[in-house]
């Protein structure tokens, strides 16, 4: 049966807030890896058997330590399901990326994808929007019930079973939201004709374990990725190295055999079951200026086979940093620039292109660019300068902030110092705000009538970031410790508060502004009379 989508339905569904970068096949994810042919065979078969079994449990939870390849498996499963027209929706959480680092757009994004994958739901989803004009501002439970669960319950009789793929749930920034999401998803087990099942991945963190313990045993099954026999994982990692290193041999005219069997064995041994080690090592070898042989030699000589998996990963991170940063003549300056630039990327709440990062940090773009260019083994630095720079894997950020793991103090990131520094940069940018900063043509103009390029010209991305996150950086730095920072906030409230609210309104973040003022008052009330320079300045 063909379902025709009316113009009104199309308009309503287009209103659904959609998290950019959430879907497995989103443009921003176009360079991310899938499982190589011949790898993860048994596990992928087990997952697909669960998908096909009408009597299997509602949720399949794949959990594993950082670096064990969960996201690659999730992308591969999502692609296979999409090819079979079995994929209902996908949402790939990613820490540090605005829309996909929290749950604010989770259910609306799933609903928008469902309207495409399951056309019979379009009328119900559109009606839900008509019947509740404030649904987009309401909580997860209301959005789940009205935009997803009820439309599925009331769908025309059609026996079908589709899968929602959710990756890296642990990277959602609120553990309470994570547990609520799990509780709501469990309700899908009671669906009848249109059945939705959820394939979900995460690290085995305690709050997520607790969330699953609150579900009924009939709702989910789990699979512990790092419990797969090491021989099986090693065989897959060996295949990875063989397939990925072979093109380098042809490209650089290396003799045969290269790499020989013993080299592959050593690389596999050092990976110790971590695919992130294999992927990082490969990028380091590929980036060798004079060919792959020197970086390969560095990798093999840097770590001992008796180390643990995490120690091997830390070893490769240390090796590539020392090779890429400290090998330069002005290495002390480069190490300081590394901590400033990469440290900021690690702690920031949203990613941004390198040029905007330079503007935020108030340093020349050339300095940022030269810092990033030597770190492409651990940072995704797009050729397209309009795309954001980000970490390939969160384990690199974890490593840089842990003095027990990052043994070379020249690379160690002081989280509080970075947050405090970014707070001060944000305050500097906010002071540039002024009345009618976008030069609008008259009062009462609707936000929807203002072209995006007009807003971006008046409030470029680095100033948008400053408006949204200055308080978060101050809160996670060392609030109340520096009187000068308190003075800066007071001056901001006295001189730029209304300009800031106007800016937040233009970028669609004014609701967050209200919460920020409440949070600011709570922090200041610890040591200061918050009412003195908040309520007196803001509310009168």
Short mmCIF file of C-alpha atoms in Angstrom, two decimals:
data_model
loop_
_atom_site.label_atom_id
_atom_site.label_comp_id
_atom_site.label_asym_id
_atom_site.label_seq_id
_atom_site.Cartn_x
_atom_site.Cartn_y
_atom_site.Cartn_z
CA UNK A 1 0.00 0.00 0.00
CA UNK A 2 1.28 3.46 -0.89
CA UNK A 3 0.84 6.15 1.72
CA UNK A 4 0.66 9.69 0.37
CA UNK A 5 2.13 12.33 2.62
CA UNK A 6 0.13 15.56 2.56
CA UNK A 7 1.80 18.95 2.51
CA UNK A 8 0.55 19.57 6.05
CA UNK A 9 2.09 16.31 7.28
CA UNK A 10 5.37 17.11 5.54
CA UNK A 11 5.44 20.53 7.17
CA UNK A 12 4.72 19.11 10.62
CA UNK A 13 7.32 16.35 10.38
CA UNK A 14 9.88 18.86 9.12
CA UNK A 15 9.36 20.76 12.38
CA UNK A 16 10.69 17.85 14.44
CA UNK A 17 14.01 18.95 16.03
CA UNK A 18 16.64 16.77 14.36
CA UNK A 19 20.08 16.03 15.80
CA UNK A 20 22.69 16.70 13.15
CA UNK A 21 25.08 13.77 12.86
CA UNK A 22 22.81 11.29 14.63
CA UNK A 23 22.08 8.83 11.81
CA UNK A 24 24.57 6.09 10.95
CA UNK A 25 24.80 7.34 7.36
CA UNK A 26 24.90 11.05 8.11
CA UNK A 27 27.24 13.12 5.94
CA UNK A 28 29.36 13.97 9.00
CA UNK A 29 30.05 10.22 9.46
CA UNK A 30 30.99 9.49 5.87
CA UNK A 31 34.61 8.59 6.69
CA UNK A 32 33.89 6.34 9.66
CA UNK A 33 34.76 2.67 9.34
CA UNK A 34 32.62 -0.42 8.90
CA UNK A 35 33.61 -3.98 9.73
CA UNK A 36 35.91 -5.43 7.11
CA UNK A 37 34.70 -8.43 5.17
CA UNK A 38 35.50 -11.59 7.08
CA UNK A 39 35.68 -9.92 10.49
CA UNK A 40 33.24 -10.07 13.42
CA UNK A 41 31.45 -12.82 11.50
CA UNK A 42 30.00 -14.82 14.40
CA UNK A 43 28.95 -11.77 16.40
CA UNK A 44 27.26 -10.10 13.42
CA UNK A 45 25.41 -13.33 12.70
CA UNK A 46 24.22 -13.55 16.30
CA UNK A 47 22.94 -9.96 16.18
CA UNK A 48 21.16 -10.48 12.85
CA UNK A 49 19.60 -13.72 14.17
CA UNK A 50 18.25 -11.70 17.10
CA UNK A 51 16.86 -9.14 14.65
CA UNK A 52 15.09 -11.84 12.65
CA UNK A 53 13.71 -13.86 15.56
CA UNK A 54 10.14 -12.73 16.33
CA UNK A 55 10.43 -14.22 19.83
CA UNK A 56 13.72 -12.59 20.81
CA UNK A 57 13.89 -9.98 23.54
CA UNK A 58 13.12 -6.35 22.84
CA UNK A 59 16.60 -4.93 23.55
CA UNK A 60 20.02 -6.31 22.58
CA UNK A 61 22.70 -4.58 24.66
CA UNK A 62 26.22 -4.89 23.28
CA UNK A 63 28.59 -3.61 25.94
CA UNK A 64 32.35 -3.45 25.91
CA UNK A 65 35.37 -1.51 27.09
CA UNK A 66 36.58 1.56 25.25
CA UNK A 67 38.34 0.66 22.01
CA UNK A 68 36.75 -2.75 21.49
CA UNK A 69 34.95 -1.71 18.28
CA UNK A 70 31.36 -1.17 19.41
CA UNK A 71 30.64 1.79 17.13
CA UNK A 72 32.07 0.07 14.07
CA UNK A 73 29.83 -2.93 14.73
CA UNK A 74 26.81 -0.65 15.26
CA UNK A 75 27.44 1.18 11.97
CA UNK A 76 27.80 -2.13 10.14
CA UNK A 77 24.60 -3.55 11.62
CA UNK A 78 22.70 -0.33 10.82
CA UNK A 79 23.90 -0.43 7.21
CA UNK A 80 22.96 -4.09 6.79
CA UNK A 81 19.50 -3.45 8.25
CA UNK A 82 19.01 -0.40 6.02
CA UNK A 83 19.89 -2.47 2.94
CA UNK A 84 17.23 -4.99 3.99
CA UNK A 85 14.73 -2.18 4.74
CA UNK A 86 14.65 -3.31 8.36
CA UNK A 87 16.14 -0.19 9.95
CA UNK A 88 13.58 1.98 11.74
CA UNK A 89 16.02 4.65 12.93
CA UNK A 90 19.54 5.16 14.27
CA UNK A 91 21.07 7.52 16.80
CA UNK A 92 24.82 7.61 17.40
CA UNK A 93 25.65 9.53 20.56
CA UNK A 94 28.98 11.36 20.43
CA UNK A 95 30.41 13.21 23.41
CA UNK A 96 31.44 16.78 22.69
CA UNK A 97 29.22 17.19 19.63
CA UNK A 98 26.32 19.52 20.29
CA UNK A 99 23.17 17.74 19.11
CA UNK A 100 24.34 14.16 19.70
CA UNK A 101 25.96 14.59 23.10
CA UNK A 102 22.66 14.84 24.99
CA UNK A 103 19.11 13.49 24.89
CA UNK A 104 17.38 16.77 24.01
CA UNK A 105 16.67 15.74 20.42
CA UNK A 106 16.82 11.98 20.86
CA UNK A 107 13.13 11.10 20.61
CA UNK A 108 12.26 13.80 18.07
CA UNK A 109 15.08 12.56 15.83
CA UNK A 110 13.89 8.96 16.15
CA UNK A 111 10.33 10.09 15.33
CA UNK A 112 11.51 11.98 12.24
CA UNK A 113 13.32 8.89 10.96
CA UNK A 114 10.35 6.65 11.74
CA UNK A 115 8.12 8.87 9.62
CA UNK A 116 10.39 8.03 6.67
CA UNK A 117 11.06 4.34 7.33
CA UNK A 118 7.44 3.57 8.30
CA UNK A 119 5.08 5.79 6.28
CA UNK A 120 1.99 4.44 8.08
CA UNK A 121 3.05 6.51 11.10
CA UNK A 122 3.10 9.87 9.34
CA UNK A 123 -0.51 10.76 10.03
CA UNK A 124 -0.29 9.86 13.73
CA UNK A 125 2.98 11.74 14.25
CA UNK A 126 1.61 14.79 12.45
CA UNK A 127 -1.60 14.66 14.49
CA UNK A 128 0.44 14.48 17.70
CA UNK A 129 2.19 17.70 16.72
CA UNK A 130 -1.15 19.34 15.88
CA UNK A 131 -2.64 18.28 19.21
CA UNK A 132 0.28 19.49 21.32
CA UNK A 133 1.98 22.63 20.07
CA UNK A 134 4.52 22.45 22.91
CA UNK A 135 5.57 18.83 22.44
CA UNK A 136 9.07 19.82 21.29
CA UNK A 137 9.72 21.63 24.58
CA UNK A 138 8.32 18.86 26.77
CA UNK A 139 10.18 16.04 28.48
CA UNK A 140 11.36 12.71 27.08
CA UNK A 141 8.37 10.76 28.41
CA UNK A 142 5.81 12.99 26.66
CA UNK A 143 7.80 12.92 23.41
CA UNK A 144 8.20 9.14 23.56
CA UNK A 145 4.52 8.54 24.24
CA UNK A 146 3.02 11.04 21.81
CA UNK A 147 5.49 10.94 18.92
CA UNK A 148 6.56 7.29 18.94
CA UNK A 149 4.78 4.81 21.22
CA UNK A 150 1.16 5.86 20.56
CA UNK A 151 1.64 6.14 16.78
CA UNK A 152 3.14 2.63 16.81
CA UNK A 153 0.26 1.27 18.90
CA UNK A 154 -2.35 2.88 16.67
CA UNK A 155 -0.73 2.07 13.34
CA UNK A 156 -2.93 0.29 10.76
CA UNK A 157 -2.66 -3.48 11.04
CA UNK A 158 0.66 -4.44 9.53
CA UNK A 159 2.78 -7.24 10.90
CA UNK A 160 6.31 -5.89 10.72
CA UNK A 161 9.45 -5.90 12.84
CA UNK A 162 11.99 -3.06 12.57
CA UNK A 163 15.15 -2.23 14.51
CA UNK A 164 16.35 1.00 16.12
CA UNK A 165 20.14 1.19 16.44
CA UNK A 166 21.48 3.30 19.33
CA UNK A 167 25.25 3.61 19.67
CA UNK A 168 27.39 4.83 22.58
CA UNK A 169 24.56 5.53 25.01
CA UNK A 170 27.23 6.16 27.66
CA UNK A 171 28.27 9.31 25.76
CA UNK A 172 24.94 10.96 26.53
CA UNK A 173 25.87 13.70 29.00
CA UNK A 174 23.23 12.90 31.65
CA UNK A 175 23.21 9.56 33.46
CA UNK A 176 19.66 10.28 34.67
CA UNK A 177 18.54 10.76 31.08
CA UNK A 178 20.27 7.50 30.11
CA UNK A 179 18.31 5.57 32.72
CA UNK A 180 15.06 7.25 31.68
CA UNK A 181 15.70 6.39 28.03
CA UNK A 182 16.17 2.73 28.98
CA UNK A 183 12.94 2.71 31.00
CA UNK A 184 11.00 4.19 28.08
CA UNK A 185 12.52 1.92 25.46
CA UNK A 186 11.50 -1.10 27.54
CA UNK A 187 7.88 -0.23 26.81
CA UNK A 188 8.45 -1.22 23.18
CA UNK A 189 8.33 -4.86 24.27
CA UNK A 190 4.53 -4.66 24.53
CA UNK A 191 4.00 -3.52 20.94
CA UNK A 192 2.04 -5.95 18.83
CA UNK A 193 1.62 -5.59 15.07
CA UNK A 194 4.34 -3.02 14.41
CA UNK A 195 7.12 -4.26 16.65
CA UNK A 196 10.21 -2.17 17.32
CA UNK A 197 13.36 -3.72 18.78
CA UNK A 198 16.45 -1.85 19.93
CA UNK A 199 20.08 -2.72 19.29
CA UNK A 200 22.11 -0.67 21.75
CA UNK A 201 25.82 -0.29 22.53
CA UNK A 202 27.66 1.32 25.43
CA UNK A 203 30.61 1.05 27.73
CA UNK A 204 29.91 -1.09 30.82
CA UNK A 205 29.54 1.88 33.15
CA UNK A 206 27.83 1.47 36.53
CA UNK A 207 24.89 3.88 35.89
CA UNK A 208 24.04 1.95 32.72
CA UNK A 209 24.29 -1.38 34.52
CA UNK A 210 21.95 0.07 37.16
CA UNK A 211 19.58 1.22 34.45
CA UNK A 212 19.37 -2.27 32.99
CA UNK A 213 18.93 -3.83 36.41
CA UNK A 214 15.75 -1.78 36.78
CA UNK A 215 14.32 -3.41 33.64
CA UNK A 216 12.60 -6.75 33.65
CA UNK A 217 14.72 -9.70 32.61
CA UNK A 218 12.26 -10.33 29.78
CA UNK A 219 13.08 -6.97 28.19
CA UNK A 220 16.70 -7.39 27.15
CA UNK A 221 19.64 -9.65 26.50
CA UNK A 222 23.24 -8.55 26.66
CA UNK A 223 26.51 -9.50 25.04
CA UNK A 224 29.86 -8.55 26.59
CA UNK A 225 32.13 -7.68 23.70
CA UNK A 226 35.42 -7.95 25.56
CA UNK A 227 34.55 -11.51 26.62
CA UNK A 228 34.92 -12.80 23.07
CA UNK A 229 37.87 -15.24 23.05
CA UNK A 230 41.10 -13.35 22.40
CA UNK A 231 42.06 -15.73 19.58
CA UNK A 232 38.90 -14.73 17.70
CA UNK A 233 39.54 -11.01 18.20
CA UNK A 234 43.21 -11.39 17.25
CA UNK A 235 42.24 -13.10 14.01
CA UNK A 236 40.04 -10.13 13.11
CA UNK A 237 42.75 -7.61 14.02
CA UNK A 238 45.26 -9.59 11.94
CA UNK A 239 42.87 -9.40 8.97
CA UNK A 240 42.54 -5.66 9.57
CA UNK A 241 46.31 -5.07 9.47
CA UNK A 242 46.83 -7.32 6.43
CA UNK A 243 44.10 -5.61 4.41
CA UNK A 244 44.99 -2.06 5.43
CA UNK A 245 48.79 -2.30 5.17
CA UNK A 246 48.85 -4.00 1.77
CA UNK A 247 48.01 -0.81 -0.18
CA UNK A 248 50.95 0.97 1.51
CA UNK A 249 53.31 -1.67 0.17
CA UNK A 250 52.21 -0.97 -3.39
CA UNK A 251 52.10 2.80 -2.90
CA UNK A 252 55.67 3.04 -1.59
CA UNK A 253 57.16 0.23 -3.70
CA UNK A 254 58.17 -1.84 -0.68
CA UNK A 255 59.57 -5.31 -1.21
CA UNK A 256 57.81 -8.56 -0.50
CA UNK A 257 57.09 -9.68 2.09
CA UNK A 258 56.06 -6.41 3.78
CA UNK A 259 54.83 -6.51 6.34
CA UNK A 260 56.03 -10.01 7.06
CA UNK A 261 54.18 -12.48 9.23
CA UNK A 262 56.25 -11.67 12.32
CA UNK A 263 55.46 -7.93 12.08
CA UNK A 264 51.74 -8.66 11.86
CA UNK A 265 52.02 -10.95 14.88
CA UNK A 266 53.78 -8.22 16.87
CA UNK A 267 51.15 -5.61 15.94
CA UNK A 268 48.33 -7.96 16.87
CA UNK A 269 50.03 -8.85 20.15
CA UNK A 270 50.39 -5.16 21.05
CA UNK A 271 46.77 -4.43 20.16
CA UNK A 272 45.78 -6.82 22.98
CA UNK A 273 42.23 -7.07 21.70
CA UNK A 274 41.68 -3.32 21.20
CA UNK A 275 40.57 -2.27 17.74
CA UNK A 276 41.23 1.36 18.62
CA UNK A 277 44.92 0.47 19.02
CA UNK A 278 44.91 -1.10 15.56
CA UNK A 279 43.13 1.88 13.98
CA UNK A 280 45.37 4.47 15.67
CA UNK A 281 48.52 2.54 14.79
CA UNK A 282 47.43 2.28 11.17
CA UNK A 283 46.81 6.04 10.89
CA UNK A 284 50.22 6.71 12.46
CA UNK A 285 51.93 4.40 9.97
CA UNK A 286 50.00 5.88 7.03
CA UNK A 287 51.01 9.42 8.05
CA UNK A 288 54.75 8.73 7.84
CA UNK A 289 56.27 11.57 5.82
CA UNK A 290 59.02 9.39 4.35
CA UNK A 291 56.95 6.24 4.12
CA UNK A 292 55.51 3.71 6.55
CA UNK A 293 58.71 1.98 7.66
CA UNK A 294 59.94 4.53 10.23
CA UNK A 295 56.63 4.93 12.12
CA UNK A 296 56.16 1.15 12.05
CA UNK A 297 59.59 0.72 13.60
CA UNK A 298 58.71 3.29 16.28
CA UNK A 299 55.51 1.42 17.13
CA UNK A 300 57.28 -1.92 17.45
CA UNK A 301 60.07 -0.52 19.60
CA UNK A 302 57.94 1.66 21.84
CA UNK A 303 55.94 -0.91 23.76
CA UNK A 304 56.59 -4.30 25.30
CA UNK A 305 54.42 -7.30 24.64
CA UNK A 306 53.86 -7.95 28.36
CA UNK A 307 51.86 -4.76 28.91
CA UNK A 308 48.08 -4.67 29.38
CA UNK A 309 45.69 -3.55 26.65
CA UNK A 310 45.32 -0.05 28.11
CA UNK A 311 49.08 0.29 28.59
CA UNK A 312 49.65 -0.63 24.93
CA UNK A 313 47.12 1.99 23.87
CA UNK A 314 48.76 4.59 26.10
CA UNK A 315 52.11 3.60 24.64
CA UNK A 316 51.02 4.26 21.07
CA UNK A 317 49.47 7.59 22.08
CA UNK A 318 52.73 8.62 23.79
CA UNK A 319 54.84 7.47 20.85
CA UNK A 320 52.89 9.36 18.21
CA UNK A 321 52.75 12.53 20.34
CA UNK A 322 56.49 12.50 20.98
CA UNK A 323 57.16 11.80 17.31
CA UNK A 324 54.70 14.43 16.03
CA UNK A 325 55.16 17.23 18.58
CA UNK A 326 58.51 16.91 20.33
CA UNK A 327 60.45 16.11 17.14
CA UNK A 328 60.12 19.76 16.13
CA UNK A 329 62.94 22.20 16.82
CA UNK A 330 60.75 24.46 18.98
CA UNK A 331 59.22 21.53 20.82
CA UNK A 332 58.61 23.39 24.08
CA UNK A 333 56.47 25.98 22.32
CA UNK A 334 54.77 23.22 20.31
CA UNK A 335 53.99 21.26 23.48
CA UNK A 336 52.43 24.37 25.02
CA UNK A 337 50.41 25.00 21.87
CA UNK A 338 49.34 21.35 21.93
CA UNK A 339 47.96 21.70 25.45
CA UNK A 340 46.14 24.90 24.46
CA UNK A 341 44.64 23.71 21.16
CA UNK A 342 44.10 19.97 21.71
CA UNK A 343 43.33 20.50 25.38
CA UNK A 344 40.52 22.82 24.36
CA UNK A 345 39.15 20.28 21.87
CA UNK A 346 39.18 17.64 24.63
CA UNK A 347 37.14 19.65 27.16
CA UNK A 348 34.86 21.69 24.87
CA UNK A 349 31.14 20.95 24.84
CA UNK A 350 30.77 21.16 21.08
CA UNK A 351 33.13 20.67 18.18
CA UNK A 352 33.87 23.39 15.65
CA UNK A 353 35.98 23.93 12.52
CA UNK A 354 39.65 24.78 13.03
CA UNK A 355 39.24 28.39 11.89
CA UNK A 356 36.46 29.01 14.40
CA UNK A 357 38.54 27.32 17.09
CA UNK A 358 41.35 29.76 16.37
CA UNK A 359 38.89 32.65 16.71
CA UNK A 360 37.58 31.28 20.01
CA UNK A 361 41.12 30.88 21.39
CA UNK A 362 42.18 34.24 19.92
CA UNK A 363 45.30 32.85 18.28
CA UNK A 364 46.33 32.82 14.60
CA UNK A 365 44.70 30.16 12.46
CA UNK A 366 48.14 29.13 11.21
CA UNK A 367 49.11 28.08 14.74
CA UNK A 368 45.99 25.96 15.12
CA UNK A 369 46.39 24.47 11.66
CA UNK A 370 50.06 23.53 12.16
CA UNK A 371 49.22 21.95 15.53
CA UNK A 372 46.42 19.85 14.11
CA UNK A 373 48.20 18.81 10.91
CA UNK A 374 50.75 16.73 12.81
CA UNK A 375 48.08 14.92 14.83
CA UNK A 376 45.88 13.36 12.18
CA UNK A 377 46.48 9.93 13.70
CA UNK A 378 44.34 10.85 16.70
CA UNK A 379 42.30 13.81 15.43
CA UNK A 380 39.80 13.88 12.60
CA UNK A 381 40.88 17.04 10.76
CA UNK A 382 38.58 17.35 7.72
CA UNK A 383 39.92 18.60 4.40
CA UNK A 384 36.74 20.66 4.20
CA UNK A 385 37.52 23.53 6.56
CA UNK A 386 33.82 24.11 7.22
CA UNK A 387 33.61 20.77 9.05
CA UNK A 388 34.46 20.41 12.75
CA UNK A 389 37.66 18.94 14.16
CA UNK A 390 37.12 16.12 16.64
CA UNK A 391 38.83 13.23 18.39
CA UNK A 392 38.80 9.92 16.58
CA UNK A 393 38.10 8.22 19.89
CA UNK A 394 37.27 9.43 23.39
CA UNK A 395 40.00 7.22 24.83
CA UNK A 396 42.56 9.78 23.60
CA UNK A 397 40.91 12.51 25.65
CA UNK A 398 40.74 10.17 28.66
CA UNK A 399 44.46 9.46 28.27
CA UNK A 400 45.43 13.14 28.11
CA UNK A 401 43.56 14.00 31.31
CA UNK A 402 44.83 11.09 33.43
CA UNK A 403 48.26 11.61 35.02
CA UNK A 404 48.46 7.88 35.74
CA UNK A 405 48.23 7.11 32.02
CA UNK A 406 49.87 10.13 30.39
CA UNK A 407 53.41 9.65 31.70
CA UNK A 408 54.86 12.57 29.73
CA UNK A 409 53.70 15.66 31.62
CA UNK A 410 54.30 17.86 28.58
CA UNK A 411 51.07 16.47 27.08
CA UNK A 412 49.01 16.23 30.26
CA UNK A 413 45.85 18.35 30.09
CA UNK A 414 44.85 20.20 33.24
CA UNK A 415 41.07 20.05 32.88
CA UNK A 416 40.31 22.84 35.35
CA UNK A 417 42.91 25.14 33.80
CA UNK A 418 41.51 24.57 30.32
CA UNK A 419 37.94 25.24 31.44
CA UNK A 420 39.00 28.44 33.21
CA UNK A 421 40.94 29.62 30.18
CA UNK A 422 37.99 28.92 27.87
CA UNK A 423 35.65 30.75 30.25
CA UNK A 424 37.82 33.85 29.99
CA UNK A 425 37.96 33.59 26.20
CA UNK A 426 34.16 33.26 26.11
CA UNK A 427 33.76 36.36 28.30
CA UNK A 428 36.04 38.29 25.96
CA UNK A 429 33.86 37.38 22.98
CA UNK A 430 30.57 38.09 24.77
CA UNK A 431 31.79 41.62 25.44
CA UNK A 432 31.62 42.18 21.67
CA UNK A 433 27.85 41.75 21.65
CA UNK A 434 25.69 44.81 21.05
CA UNK A 435 22.07 45.74 20.50
CA UNK A 436 20.64 44.49 17.18
CA UNK A 437 23.92 42.79 16.37
CA UNK A 438 22.45 41.21 13.22
CA UNK A 439 21.20 44.58 11.85
CA UNK A 440 17.62 43.35 11.55
CA UNK A 441 15.22 45.43 9.53
CA UNK A 442 12.70 46.13 12.27
CA UNK A 443 11.27 45.12 15.67
CA UNK A 444 9.02 42.10 15.95
CA UNK A 445 10.81 40.08 13.27
CA UNK A 446 10.20 36.34 13.66
CA UNK A 447 13.29 34.19 14.12
CA UNK A 448 12.06 31.94 11.32
CA UNK A 449 12.13 34.92 8.95
CA UNK A 450 15.81 35.63 9.54
CA UNK A 451 18.17 33.90 7.06
CA UNK A 452 20.78 31.66 8.67
CA UNK A 453 23.63 33.50 6.97
CA UNK A 454 22.43 36.77 8.55
CA UNK A 455 22.65 35.21 12.01
CA UNK A 456 26.03 33.61 11.31
CA UNK A 457 27.42 36.88 10.03
CA UNK A 458 26.31 38.80 13.12
CA UNK A 459 27.01 35.99 15.59
CA UNK A 460 29.70 33.71 14.13
CA UNK A 461 30.14 30.18 15.51
CA UNK A 462 32.83 31.04 18.09
CA UNK A 463 30.62 33.76 19.61
CA UNK A 464 27.61 31.44 19.53
CA UNK A 465 29.71 28.94 21.46
CA UNK A 466 30.74 31.61 23.97
CA UNK A 467 27.11 32.63 24.54
CA UNK A 468 26.02 29.06 25.16
CA UNK A 469 28.87 27.60 27.21
CA UNK A 470 30.67 30.34 29.18
CA UNK A 471 28.99 29.31 32.42
CA UNK A 472 29.72 25.61 31.95
CA UNK A 473 33.42 26.37 31.53
CA UNK A 474 33.47 28.61 34.59
CA UNK A 475 31.57 26.02 36.65
CA UNK A 476 34.02 23.24 35.73
CA UNK A 477 37.09 25.41 36.13
CA UNK A 478 37.69 26.83 39.56
CA UNK A 479 34.65 29.02 40.29
CA UNK A 480 34.87 31.49 43.16
CA UNK A 481 38.64 31.05 43.34
CA UNK A 482 39.59 34.17 41.37
CA UNK A 483 38.04 37.47 42.34
CA UNK A 484 38.83 38.90 38.91
CA UNK A 485 36.57 36.29 37.28
CA UNK A 486 33.72 37.26 39.59
CA UNK A 487 34.29 40.89 38.61
CA UNK A 488 34.14 39.89 34.93
CA UNK A 489 30.77 38.19 35.45
CA UNK A 490 29.45 41.23 37.31
CA UNK A 491 30.51 43.52 34.44
CA UNK A 492 28.90 41.16 31.95
CA UNK A 493 25.58 41.25 33.79
CA UNK A 494 25.70 45.04 34.07
CA UNK A 495 26.75 45.81 30.51
CA UNK A 496 25.89 42.93 28.20
CA UNK A 497 23.10 40.88 29.78
CA UNK A 498 20.38 42.07 27.37
CA UNK A 499 22.75 41.76 24.41
CA UNK A 500 23.48 38.19 25.48
CA UNK A 501 19.78 37.35 25.74
CA UNK A 502 19.25 38.76 22.26
CA UNK A 503 22.09 36.61 20.96
CA UNK A 504 20.70 33.48 22.63
CA UNK A 505 17.29 34.20 21.15
CA UNK A 506 18.73 34.52 17.66
CA UNK A 507 20.56 31.18 17.90
CA UNK A 508 17.57 29.41 19.49
CA UNK A 509 19.13 28.96 22.95
CA UNK A 510 17.17 31.42 25.09
CA UNK A 511 15.65 28.66 27.24
CA UNK A 512 19.17 27.56 28.18
CA UNK A 513 19.94 31.15 29.15
CA UNK A 514 17.26 31.10 31.83
CA UNK A 515 18.68 27.90 33.30
CA UNK A 516 22.19 29.37 33.18
CA UNK A 517 21.13 32.33 35.33
CA UNK A 518 19.56 29.97 37.86
CA UNK A 519 22.76 27.90 37.95
CA UNK A 520 24.89 31.03 38.28
CA UNK A 521 22.86 32.19 41.26
CA UNK A 522 23.19 28.79 42.91
CA UNK A 523 26.99 28.81 42.53
CA UNK A 524 27.44 32.38 43.72
CA UNK A 525 25.17 31.92 46.71
CA UNK A 526 27.82 29.66 48.25
CA UNK A 527 30.20 32.55 48.94
CA UNK A 528 28.49 35.69 47.68
CA UNK A 529 25.18 37.42 47.98
CA UNK A 530 23.97 36.34 44.58
CA UNK A 531 20.87 38.51 44.79
CA UNK A 532 23.11 41.55 45.04
CA UNK A 533 24.33 41.47 41.48
CA UNK A 534 21.91 39.11 39.77
CA UNK A 535 18.42 39.99 40.90
CA UNK A 536 19.24 43.67 41.34
CA UNK A 537 20.83 43.90 37.89
CA UNK A 538 18.77 41.39 35.92
CA UNK A 539 15.33 41.50 37.46
CA UNK A 540 14.94 45.22 38.13
#
